[in-house]
Coordinates of C-alpha atoms and ligand atoms in Angstrom, one line a residue:
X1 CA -92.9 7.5 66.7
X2 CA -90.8 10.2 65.8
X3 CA -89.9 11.3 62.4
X4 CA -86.4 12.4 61.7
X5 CA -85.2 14.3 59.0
X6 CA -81.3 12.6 59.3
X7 CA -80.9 10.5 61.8
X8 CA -81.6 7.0 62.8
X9 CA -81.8 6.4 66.1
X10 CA -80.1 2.7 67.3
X11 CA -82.4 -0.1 66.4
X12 CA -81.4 -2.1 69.9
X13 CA -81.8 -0.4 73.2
X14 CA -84.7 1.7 75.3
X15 CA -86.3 4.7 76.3
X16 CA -85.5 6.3 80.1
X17 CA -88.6 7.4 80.9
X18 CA -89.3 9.9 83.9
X19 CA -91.9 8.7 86.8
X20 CA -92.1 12.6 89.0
X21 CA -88.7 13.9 87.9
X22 CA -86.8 10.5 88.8
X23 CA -85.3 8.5 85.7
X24 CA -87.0 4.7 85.1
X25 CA -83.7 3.1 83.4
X26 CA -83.7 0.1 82.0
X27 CA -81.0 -1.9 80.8
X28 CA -79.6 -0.9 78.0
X29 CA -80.7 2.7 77.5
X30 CA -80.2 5.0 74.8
X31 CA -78.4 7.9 75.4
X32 CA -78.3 10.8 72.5
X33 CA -74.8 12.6 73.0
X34 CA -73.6 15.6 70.9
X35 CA -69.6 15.9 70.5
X36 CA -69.4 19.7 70.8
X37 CA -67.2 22.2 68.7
X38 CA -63.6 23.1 69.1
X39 CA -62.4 20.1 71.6
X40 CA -65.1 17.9 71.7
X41 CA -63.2 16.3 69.0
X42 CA -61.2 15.3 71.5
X43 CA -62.7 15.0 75.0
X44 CA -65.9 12.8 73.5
X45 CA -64.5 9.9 72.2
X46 CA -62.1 9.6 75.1
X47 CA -65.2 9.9 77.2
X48 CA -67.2 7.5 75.5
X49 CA -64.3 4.9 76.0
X50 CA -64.2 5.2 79.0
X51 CA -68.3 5.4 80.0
X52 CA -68.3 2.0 78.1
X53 CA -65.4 0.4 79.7
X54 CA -66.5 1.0 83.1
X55 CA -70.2 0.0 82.2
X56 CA -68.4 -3.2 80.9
X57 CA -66.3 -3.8 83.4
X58 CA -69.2 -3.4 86.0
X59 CA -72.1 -5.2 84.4
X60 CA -70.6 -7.6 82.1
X61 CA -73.4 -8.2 79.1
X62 CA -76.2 -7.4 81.5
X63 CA -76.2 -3.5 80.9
X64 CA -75.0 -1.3 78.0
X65 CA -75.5 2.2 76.8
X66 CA -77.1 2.6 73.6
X67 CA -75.2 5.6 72.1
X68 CA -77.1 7.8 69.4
X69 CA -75.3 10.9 67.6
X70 CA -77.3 13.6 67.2
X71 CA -76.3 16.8 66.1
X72 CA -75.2 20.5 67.6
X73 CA -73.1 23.6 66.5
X74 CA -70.7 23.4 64.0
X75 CA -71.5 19.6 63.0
X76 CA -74.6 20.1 62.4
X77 CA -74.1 22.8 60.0
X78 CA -71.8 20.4 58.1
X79 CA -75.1 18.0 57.9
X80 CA -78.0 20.3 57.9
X81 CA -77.0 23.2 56.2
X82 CA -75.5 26.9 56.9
X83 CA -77.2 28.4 60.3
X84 CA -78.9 25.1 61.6
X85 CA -76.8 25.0 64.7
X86 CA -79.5 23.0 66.5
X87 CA -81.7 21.3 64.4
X88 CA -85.3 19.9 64.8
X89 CA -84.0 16.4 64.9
X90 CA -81.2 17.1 67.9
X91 CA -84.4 18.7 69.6
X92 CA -86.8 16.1 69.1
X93 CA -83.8 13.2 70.0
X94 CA -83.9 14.9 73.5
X95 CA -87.1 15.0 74.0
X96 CA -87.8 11.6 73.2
X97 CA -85.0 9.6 75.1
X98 CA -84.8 12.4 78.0
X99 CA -80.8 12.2 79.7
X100 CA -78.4 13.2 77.3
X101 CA -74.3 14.1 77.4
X102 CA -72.6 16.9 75.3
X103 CA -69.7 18.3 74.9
X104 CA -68.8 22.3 74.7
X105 CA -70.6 24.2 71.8
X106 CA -69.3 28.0 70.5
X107 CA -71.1 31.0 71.2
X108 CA -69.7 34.2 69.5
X109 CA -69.4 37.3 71.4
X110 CA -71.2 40.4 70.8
X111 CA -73.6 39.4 67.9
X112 CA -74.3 36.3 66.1
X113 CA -76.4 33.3 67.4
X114 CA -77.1 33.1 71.1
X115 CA -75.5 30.3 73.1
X116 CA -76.6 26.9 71.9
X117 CA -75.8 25.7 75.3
X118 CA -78.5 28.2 77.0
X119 CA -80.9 27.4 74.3
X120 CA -80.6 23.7 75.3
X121 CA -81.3 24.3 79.0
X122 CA -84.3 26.4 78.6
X123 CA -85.7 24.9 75.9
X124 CA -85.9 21.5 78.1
X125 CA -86.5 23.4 81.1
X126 CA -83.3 22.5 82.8
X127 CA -83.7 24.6 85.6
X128 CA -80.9 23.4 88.0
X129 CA -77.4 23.4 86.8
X130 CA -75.5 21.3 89.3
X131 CA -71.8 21.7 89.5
X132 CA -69.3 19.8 91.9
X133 CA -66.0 21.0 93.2
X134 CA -63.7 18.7 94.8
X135 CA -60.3 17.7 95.1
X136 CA -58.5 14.4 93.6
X137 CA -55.5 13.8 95.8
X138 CA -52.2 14.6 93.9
X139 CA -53.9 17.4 92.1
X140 CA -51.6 20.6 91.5
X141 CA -53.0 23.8 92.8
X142 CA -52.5 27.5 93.4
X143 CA -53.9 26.5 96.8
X144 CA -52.2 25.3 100.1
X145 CA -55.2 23.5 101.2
X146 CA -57.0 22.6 98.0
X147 CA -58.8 19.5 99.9
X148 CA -60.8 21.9 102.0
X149 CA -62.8 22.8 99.0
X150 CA -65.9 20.4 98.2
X151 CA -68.5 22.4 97.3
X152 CA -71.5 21.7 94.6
X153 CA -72.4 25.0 93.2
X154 CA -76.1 24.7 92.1
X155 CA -76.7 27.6 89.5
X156 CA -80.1 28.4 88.6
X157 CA -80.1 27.5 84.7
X158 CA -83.2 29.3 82.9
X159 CA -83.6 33.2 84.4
X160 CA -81.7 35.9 85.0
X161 CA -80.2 37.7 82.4
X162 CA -79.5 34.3 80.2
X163 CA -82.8 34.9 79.3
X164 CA -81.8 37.0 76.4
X165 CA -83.8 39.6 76.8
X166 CA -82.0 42.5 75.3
X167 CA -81.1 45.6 72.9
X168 CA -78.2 47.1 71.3
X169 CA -77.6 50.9 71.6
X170 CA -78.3 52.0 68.5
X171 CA -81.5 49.2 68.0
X172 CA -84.8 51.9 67.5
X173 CA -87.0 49.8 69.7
X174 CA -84.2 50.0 72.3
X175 CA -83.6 54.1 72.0
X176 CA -87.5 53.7 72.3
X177 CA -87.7 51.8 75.3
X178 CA -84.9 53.7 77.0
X179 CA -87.3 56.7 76.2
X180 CA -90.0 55.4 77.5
X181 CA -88.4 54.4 80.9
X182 CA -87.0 57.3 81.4
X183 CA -90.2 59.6 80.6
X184 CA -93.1 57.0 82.1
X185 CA -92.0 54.8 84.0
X186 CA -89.0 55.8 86.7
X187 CA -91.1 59.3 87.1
X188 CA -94.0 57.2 87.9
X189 CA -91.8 54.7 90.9
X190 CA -91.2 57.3 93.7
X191 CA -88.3 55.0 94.9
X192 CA -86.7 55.5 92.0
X193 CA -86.3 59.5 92.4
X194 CA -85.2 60.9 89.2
X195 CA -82.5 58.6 88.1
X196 CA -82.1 58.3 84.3
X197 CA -80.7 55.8 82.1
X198 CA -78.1 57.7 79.4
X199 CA -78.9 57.8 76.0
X200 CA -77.1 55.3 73.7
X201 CA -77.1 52.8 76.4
X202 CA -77.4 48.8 75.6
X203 CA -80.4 47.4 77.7
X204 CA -81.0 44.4 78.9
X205 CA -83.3 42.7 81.0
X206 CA -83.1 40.4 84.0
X207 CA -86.3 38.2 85.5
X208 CA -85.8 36.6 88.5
X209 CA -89.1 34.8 89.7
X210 CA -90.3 33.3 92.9
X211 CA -91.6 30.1 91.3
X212 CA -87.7 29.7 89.6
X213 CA -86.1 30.3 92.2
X214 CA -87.7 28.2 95.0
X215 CA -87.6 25.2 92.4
X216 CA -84.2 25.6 91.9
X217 CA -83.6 26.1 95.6
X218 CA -85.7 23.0 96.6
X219 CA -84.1 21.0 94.4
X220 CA -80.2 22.2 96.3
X221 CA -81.8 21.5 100.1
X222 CA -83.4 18.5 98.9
X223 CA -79.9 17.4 97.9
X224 CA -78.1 18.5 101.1
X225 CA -80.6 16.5 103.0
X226 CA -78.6 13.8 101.6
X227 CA -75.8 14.8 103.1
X228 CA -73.9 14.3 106.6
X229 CA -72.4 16.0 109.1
X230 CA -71.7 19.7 108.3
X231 CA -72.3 19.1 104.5
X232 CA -75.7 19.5 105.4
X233 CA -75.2 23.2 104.3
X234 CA -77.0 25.3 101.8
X235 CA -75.9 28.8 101.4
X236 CA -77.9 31.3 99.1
X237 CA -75.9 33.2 97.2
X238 CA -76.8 36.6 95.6
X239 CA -75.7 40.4 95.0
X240 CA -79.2 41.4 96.5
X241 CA -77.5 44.7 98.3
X242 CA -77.4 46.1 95.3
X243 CA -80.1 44.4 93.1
X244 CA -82.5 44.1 95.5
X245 CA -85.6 42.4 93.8
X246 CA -84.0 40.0 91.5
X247 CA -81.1 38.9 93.3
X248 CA -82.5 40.1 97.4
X249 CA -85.7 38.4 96.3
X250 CA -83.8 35.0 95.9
X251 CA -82.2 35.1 99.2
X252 CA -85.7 35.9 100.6
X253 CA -87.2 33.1 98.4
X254 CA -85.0 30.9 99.3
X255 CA -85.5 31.7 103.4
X256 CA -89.4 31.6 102.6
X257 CA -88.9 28.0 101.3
X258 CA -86.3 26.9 103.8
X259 CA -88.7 27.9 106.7
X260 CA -92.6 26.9 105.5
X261 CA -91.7 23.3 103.0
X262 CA -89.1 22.1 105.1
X263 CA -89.4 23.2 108.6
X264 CA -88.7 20.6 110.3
X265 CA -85.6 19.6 108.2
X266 CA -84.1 23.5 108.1
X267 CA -82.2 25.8 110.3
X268 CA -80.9 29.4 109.0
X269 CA -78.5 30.9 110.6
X270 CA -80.0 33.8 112.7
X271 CA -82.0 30.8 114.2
X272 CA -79.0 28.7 114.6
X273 CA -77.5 31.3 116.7
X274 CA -80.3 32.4 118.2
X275 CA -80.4 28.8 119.8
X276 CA -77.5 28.5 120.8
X277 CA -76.9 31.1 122.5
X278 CA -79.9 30.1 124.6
X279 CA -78.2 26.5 124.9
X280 CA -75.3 28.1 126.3
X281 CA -77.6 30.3 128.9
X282 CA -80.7 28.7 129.5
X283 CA -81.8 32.2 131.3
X284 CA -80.3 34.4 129.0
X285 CA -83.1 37.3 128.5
X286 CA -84.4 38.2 125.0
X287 CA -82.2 41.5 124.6
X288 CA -79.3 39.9 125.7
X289 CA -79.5 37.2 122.6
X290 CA -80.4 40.0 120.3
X291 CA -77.3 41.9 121.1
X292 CA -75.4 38.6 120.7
X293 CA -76.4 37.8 117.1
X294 CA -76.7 41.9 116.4
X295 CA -72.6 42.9 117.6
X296 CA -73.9 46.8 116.5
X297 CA -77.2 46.2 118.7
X298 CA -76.3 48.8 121.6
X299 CA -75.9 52.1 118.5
X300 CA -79.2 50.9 116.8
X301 CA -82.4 52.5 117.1
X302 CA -85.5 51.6 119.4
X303 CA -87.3 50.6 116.3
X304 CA -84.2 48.4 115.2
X305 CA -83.9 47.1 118.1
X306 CA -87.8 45.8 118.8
X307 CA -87.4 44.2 115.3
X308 CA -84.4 42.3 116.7
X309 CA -85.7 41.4 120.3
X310 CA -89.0 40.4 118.6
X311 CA -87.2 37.9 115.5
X312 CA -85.7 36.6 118.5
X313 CA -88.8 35.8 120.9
X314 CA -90.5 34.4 117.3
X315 CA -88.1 32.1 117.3
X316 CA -88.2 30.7 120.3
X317 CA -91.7 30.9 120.4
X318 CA -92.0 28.8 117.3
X319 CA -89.0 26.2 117.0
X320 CA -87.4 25.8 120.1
X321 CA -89.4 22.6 120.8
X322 CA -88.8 21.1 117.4
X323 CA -85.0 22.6 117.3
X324 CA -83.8 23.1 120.4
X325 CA -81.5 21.5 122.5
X326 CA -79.2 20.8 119.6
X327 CA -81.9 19.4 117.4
X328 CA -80.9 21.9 115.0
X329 CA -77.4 20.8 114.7
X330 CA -78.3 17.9 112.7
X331 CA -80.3 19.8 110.2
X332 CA -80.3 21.5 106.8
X333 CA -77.9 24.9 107.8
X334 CA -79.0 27.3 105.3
X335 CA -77.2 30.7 105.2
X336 CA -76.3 33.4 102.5
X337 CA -73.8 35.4 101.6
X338 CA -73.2 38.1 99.3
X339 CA -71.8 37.0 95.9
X340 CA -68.3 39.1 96.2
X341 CA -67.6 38.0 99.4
X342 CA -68.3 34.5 98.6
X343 CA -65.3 34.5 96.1
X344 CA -63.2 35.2 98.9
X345 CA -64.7 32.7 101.4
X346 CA -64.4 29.7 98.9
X347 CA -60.7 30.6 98.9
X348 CA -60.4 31.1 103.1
X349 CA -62.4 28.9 104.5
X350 CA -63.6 26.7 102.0
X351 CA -64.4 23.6 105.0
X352 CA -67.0 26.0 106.0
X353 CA -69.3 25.5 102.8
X354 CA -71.2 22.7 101.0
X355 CA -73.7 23.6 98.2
X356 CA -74.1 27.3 96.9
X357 CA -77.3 28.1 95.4
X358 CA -76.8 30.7 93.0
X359 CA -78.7 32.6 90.5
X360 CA -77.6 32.2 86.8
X361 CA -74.5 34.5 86.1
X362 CA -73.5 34.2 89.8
X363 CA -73.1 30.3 89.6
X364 CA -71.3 30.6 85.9
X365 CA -68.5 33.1 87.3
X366 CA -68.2 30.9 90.7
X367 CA -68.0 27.5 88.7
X368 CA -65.1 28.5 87.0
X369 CA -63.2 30.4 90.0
X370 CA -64.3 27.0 92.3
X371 CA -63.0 24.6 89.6
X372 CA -59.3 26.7 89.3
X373 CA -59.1 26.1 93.3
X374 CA -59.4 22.0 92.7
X375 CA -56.9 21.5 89.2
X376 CA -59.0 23.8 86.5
X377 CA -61.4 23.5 84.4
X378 CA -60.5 19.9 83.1
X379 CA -62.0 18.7 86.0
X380 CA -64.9 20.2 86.6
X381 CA -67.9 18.7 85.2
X382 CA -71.8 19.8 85.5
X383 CA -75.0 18.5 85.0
X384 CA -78.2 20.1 83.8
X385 CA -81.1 19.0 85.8
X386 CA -85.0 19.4 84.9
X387 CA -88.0 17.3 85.8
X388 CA -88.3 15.4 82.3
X389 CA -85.0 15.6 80.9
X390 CA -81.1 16.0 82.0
X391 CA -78.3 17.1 79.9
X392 CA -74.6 16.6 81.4
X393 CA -72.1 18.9 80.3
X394 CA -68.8 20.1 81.7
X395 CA -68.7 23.4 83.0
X396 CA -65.9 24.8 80.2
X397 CA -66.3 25.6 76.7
X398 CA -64.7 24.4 73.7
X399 CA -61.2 25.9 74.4
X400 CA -60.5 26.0 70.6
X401 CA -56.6 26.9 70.3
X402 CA -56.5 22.8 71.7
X403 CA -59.0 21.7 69.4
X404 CA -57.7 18.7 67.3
X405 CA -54.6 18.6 69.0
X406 CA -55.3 15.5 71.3
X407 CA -54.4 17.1 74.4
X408 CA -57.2 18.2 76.6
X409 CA -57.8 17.2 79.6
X410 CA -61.5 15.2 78.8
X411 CA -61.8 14.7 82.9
X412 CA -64.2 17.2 83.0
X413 CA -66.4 15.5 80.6
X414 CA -65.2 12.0 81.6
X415 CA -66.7 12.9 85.1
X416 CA -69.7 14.6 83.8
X417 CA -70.3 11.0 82.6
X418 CA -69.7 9.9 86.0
X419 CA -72.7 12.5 87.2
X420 CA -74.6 10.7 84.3
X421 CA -74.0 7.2 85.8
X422 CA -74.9 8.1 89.3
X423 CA -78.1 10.1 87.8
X424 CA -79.3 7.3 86.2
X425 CA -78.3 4.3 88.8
X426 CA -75.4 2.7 87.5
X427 CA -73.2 3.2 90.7
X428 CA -71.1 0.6 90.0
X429 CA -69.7 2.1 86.9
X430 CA -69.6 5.5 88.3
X431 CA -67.5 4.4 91.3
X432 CA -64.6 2.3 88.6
X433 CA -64.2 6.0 86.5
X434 CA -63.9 7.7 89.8
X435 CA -61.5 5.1 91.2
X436 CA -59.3 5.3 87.8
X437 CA -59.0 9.1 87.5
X438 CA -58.2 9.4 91.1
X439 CA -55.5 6.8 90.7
X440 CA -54.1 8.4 87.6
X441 CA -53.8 11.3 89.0
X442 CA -52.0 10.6 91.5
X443 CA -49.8 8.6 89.7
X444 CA -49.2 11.8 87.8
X445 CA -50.7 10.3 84.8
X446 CA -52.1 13.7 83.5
X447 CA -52.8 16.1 80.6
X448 CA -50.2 19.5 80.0
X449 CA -52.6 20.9 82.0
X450 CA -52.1 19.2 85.6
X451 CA -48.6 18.5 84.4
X452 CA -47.3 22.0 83.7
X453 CA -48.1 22.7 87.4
X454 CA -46.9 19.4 89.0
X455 CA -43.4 20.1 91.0
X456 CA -41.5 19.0 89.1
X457 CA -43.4 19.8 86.1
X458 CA -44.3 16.2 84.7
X459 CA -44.3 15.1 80.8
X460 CA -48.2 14.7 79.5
X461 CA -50.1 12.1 78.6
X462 CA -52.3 13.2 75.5
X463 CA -56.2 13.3 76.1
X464 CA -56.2 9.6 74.3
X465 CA -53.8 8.2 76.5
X466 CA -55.4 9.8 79.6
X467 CA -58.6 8.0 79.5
X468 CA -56.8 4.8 78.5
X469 CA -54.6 5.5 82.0
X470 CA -58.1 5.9 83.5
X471 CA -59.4 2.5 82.2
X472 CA -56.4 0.4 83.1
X473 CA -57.0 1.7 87.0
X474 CA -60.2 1.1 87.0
Ligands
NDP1 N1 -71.2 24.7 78.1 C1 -70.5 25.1 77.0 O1 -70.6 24.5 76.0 C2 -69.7 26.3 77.2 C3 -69.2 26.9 76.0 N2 -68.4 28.0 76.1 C4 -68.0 28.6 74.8 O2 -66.7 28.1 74.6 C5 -66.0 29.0 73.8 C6 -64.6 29.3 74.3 O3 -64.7 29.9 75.6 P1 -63.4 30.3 76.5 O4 -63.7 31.6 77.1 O5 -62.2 30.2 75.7 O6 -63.4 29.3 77.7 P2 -63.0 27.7 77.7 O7 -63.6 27.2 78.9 O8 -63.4 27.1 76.4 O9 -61.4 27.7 77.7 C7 -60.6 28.6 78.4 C8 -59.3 28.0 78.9 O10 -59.6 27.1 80.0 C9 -58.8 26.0 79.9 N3 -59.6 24.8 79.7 C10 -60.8 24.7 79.2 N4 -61.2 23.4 79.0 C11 -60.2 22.7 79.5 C12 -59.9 21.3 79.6 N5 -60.8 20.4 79.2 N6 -58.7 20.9 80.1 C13 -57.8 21.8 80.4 N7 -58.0 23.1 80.3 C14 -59.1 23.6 79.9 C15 -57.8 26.3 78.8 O11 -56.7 27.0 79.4 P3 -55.2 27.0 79.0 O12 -55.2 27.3 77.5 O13 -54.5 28.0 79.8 O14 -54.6 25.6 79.3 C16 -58.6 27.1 77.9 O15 -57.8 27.9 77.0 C17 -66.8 30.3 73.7 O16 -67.5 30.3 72.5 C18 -67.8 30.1 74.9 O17 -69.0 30.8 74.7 C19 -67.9 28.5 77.3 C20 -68.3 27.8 78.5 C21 -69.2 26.8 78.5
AKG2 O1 -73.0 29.1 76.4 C1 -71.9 29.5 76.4 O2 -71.2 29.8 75.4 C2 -71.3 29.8 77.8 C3 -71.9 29.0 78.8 C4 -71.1 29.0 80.1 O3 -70.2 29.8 80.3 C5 -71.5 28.0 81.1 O4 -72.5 27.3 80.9 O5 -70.8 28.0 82.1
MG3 MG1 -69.3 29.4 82.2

């Protein structure tokens, strides 16, 4: 039993309890939420109206959530005392009853406390932040075609440089370290050659490992197995030109993974075309399907080339029995792309893509520049995934200059709550809030942000009256 220091958990209502990473619900869970600074004032309530509705609505008496505040940021300062942003208690709360909601929490820039909202996902171990992008019909967007876009961005949660792993220029540990780097160890790493890092520099530090990257990727193929047709796409995102073994480790990771746990459900692309290019020409030689998938083959060297013409004979060699013939093309597709050019992809051919498994940073810039293509950031919710806990949280912060005002848009969080549902089972529920946003929307029942762009531009509905035009079409 656990002992808290100010809170009292409900006295009706279970535990979810995990079974190898997979929620046991029963059926009236508690769920701890945390309102969030700035406008989680306003986004939580509306949410939690409209979780309970639809739970109502769906299940009658027979299932209820158990809702149990517990306390982040600013709030809990109010409760706990100055600088206890995340108490013991909100710690132990998550621990105990596992899947948890919360709205946005402040981190200050520059210096002051770290990000709450990191601290939450490592401390539990969240390694997967899931993210989907899709379009409701009626939506206003910058876009012609913003219906093409449904992708799920799936942003490792725990590495990278959210690790927090750094100094400030004039810290004397850092001026040490920079000293030491540039006097030990670049000398001693050949490929290095005599770079230097300038004095006065901030320094930070960037892990990227195998073991959190291939769980992080395993868990975005084992989702796209789930899906059909040419959703059945994973594409490995990274910047691993330029940083080669943090970020071209991934995409390798990623490949490795792909090709040895789930051969017989995975394609890449170089096999893909390798494939089908012999499906097009049965007799087509070796060289000839290397300079098909190589356009620059014929001004490479001889020692490029026999790389080539052998990747090529491996794979036939190895999967043309178990993929050939157009096996393939019912498979898992992965891919990757560099991270710059998949900002512009997303915005020309967004049909092509499905889920993009990012590192950190990568998947925080992409989830916001997805979510603008799709109606903003009010719609774009997020889950964080581990094996013994999940937190759902939308993918924007606390926008303060609308905190208070009751005018957010809360479908962000509203459908975070909706990844909550379908996390834990409750389909029925999650398919009524769905239904009733969709509806609303394209009714043109929306907050100042969706109406401002609607042509004409539309009068709002506050954040209050929004989830109420949610529940009446459910
Ligand atoms: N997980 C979390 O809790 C996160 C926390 N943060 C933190 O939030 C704070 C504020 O960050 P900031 O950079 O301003 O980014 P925000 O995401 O909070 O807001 C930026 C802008 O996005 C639009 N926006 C955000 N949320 C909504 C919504 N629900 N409905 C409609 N529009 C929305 C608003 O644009 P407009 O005014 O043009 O309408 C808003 O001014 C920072 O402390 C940051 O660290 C940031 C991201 C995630
Ligand atoms: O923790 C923060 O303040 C920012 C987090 C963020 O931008 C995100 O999770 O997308
Ligand atoms: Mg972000």
């Amino acid at each position: 039993m656990v002992h808290y220091e100010k809170l009292s958990p409900p006295t009706t209502g279970e535990k979810i309890k995990f079974n190898n990473g997979l929620p046991i619900v029963p059926a009236n869970p508690i769920i701890p939420y945390i309102r969030g600074d700035g406008t989680g004032v306003d986004i939580w309530p509306a949410t939690q109206k409209v979780i309970d509705q639809a739970i109502e609505k769906a299940y009658g008496i027979d299932r209820k959530i158990e809702w149990f505040k517990i306390y982040a940021g600013d709030e809990a300062c109010d409760l706990y005392g100055t600088y206890q942003y995340l108490p013991k208690d909100t710690i132990e709360a998550i621990r105990e009853y596992g899947v948890a909601i919360k709205g946005p929490l402040t981190t200050p820039i520059g210096g002051g406390i770290r990000s709450l909202n990191v601290a939450l996902r490592q401390k539990f171990d969240l390694y997967s932040c899931v993210r989907p992008c899709r379009y409701y019909q009626g939506t206003p967007s910058p876009h012609k075609h913003p219906e093409n876009l449904d992708v799920i961005v799936y942003r490792e949660n725990t590495e990278d440089i959210y690790i927090g792993i750094e100094w400030e220029s004039n810290d004397p540990i850092g001026i040490k370290l920079i000293e030491h780097l540039n006097n030990d160890v670049i000398p001693a790493s050949p490929s290095l050659k005599n770079r230097i890092i300038p004095q006065g520099s901030g320094i930070g530090i960037k892990p990227v490992s195998k073991d959190g990257s291939q769980r992080h990727i395993r868990r975005a193929i084992q989702h796209a197995l789930k899906l059909n047709g040419n959703k059945r796409h994973v594409t490995l995102v990274h910047k691993g030109n330029i940083m080669k073994f943090t970020e071209g480790s991934f995409r390798d990771w990623g490949y490795e993974l792909a090709t040895n746990e789930f051969r017989n459900e995975c394609i890449t692309e170089r096999e893909s075309w390798i494939l089908s290019n012999l499906e097009q020409n049965p007799r087509l030689s070796i060289e000839n399907n290397a300079k098909l998938i190589d356009p620059g083959y014929e001004s490479l060297t001889k020692e490029k080339k026999d790389i080539i013409c052998n990747e090529v004979q491996l794979v036939i060699n190895n999967i043309h029995k178990t993929h050939g013939n157009n096996k393939w093309k019912k498979m898992v597709l992965v891919d990757d792309r560099i991270a710059d050019s998949i900002f512009q992809q997303i915005q020309t051919r967004p049909q092509e893509y499905s889920i993009l498994a990012t590192l950190n940073l990568n998947g925080d810039y992409i989830s916001d520049a997805a979510a603008a293509i799709v109606g903003g950031l009010g719609m774009a919710p997020g889950a964080n995934i581990g094996d013994r806990a999940a937190i759902f949280e939308a993918t924007h912060g606390t926008a303060p200059k609308h905190a208070g005002l009751d005018r957010i848009n809360p479908g962000s969080v509203i459908l975070s709550g909706v990844m909550m549902l379908e996390y834990i089972g409750w389909q029925e529920a999650a398919d009524l809030i769905t239904k009733g946003l969709s509806q609303s929307i394209y009714d043109k029942q929306v907050t100042y942000d969706l109406a401002r762009l609607m042509e004409p531009p539309q009068s709002p509905l506050s954040c209050s009256e929004f989830a109420n035009a949610v529940i009446e079409r459910f």
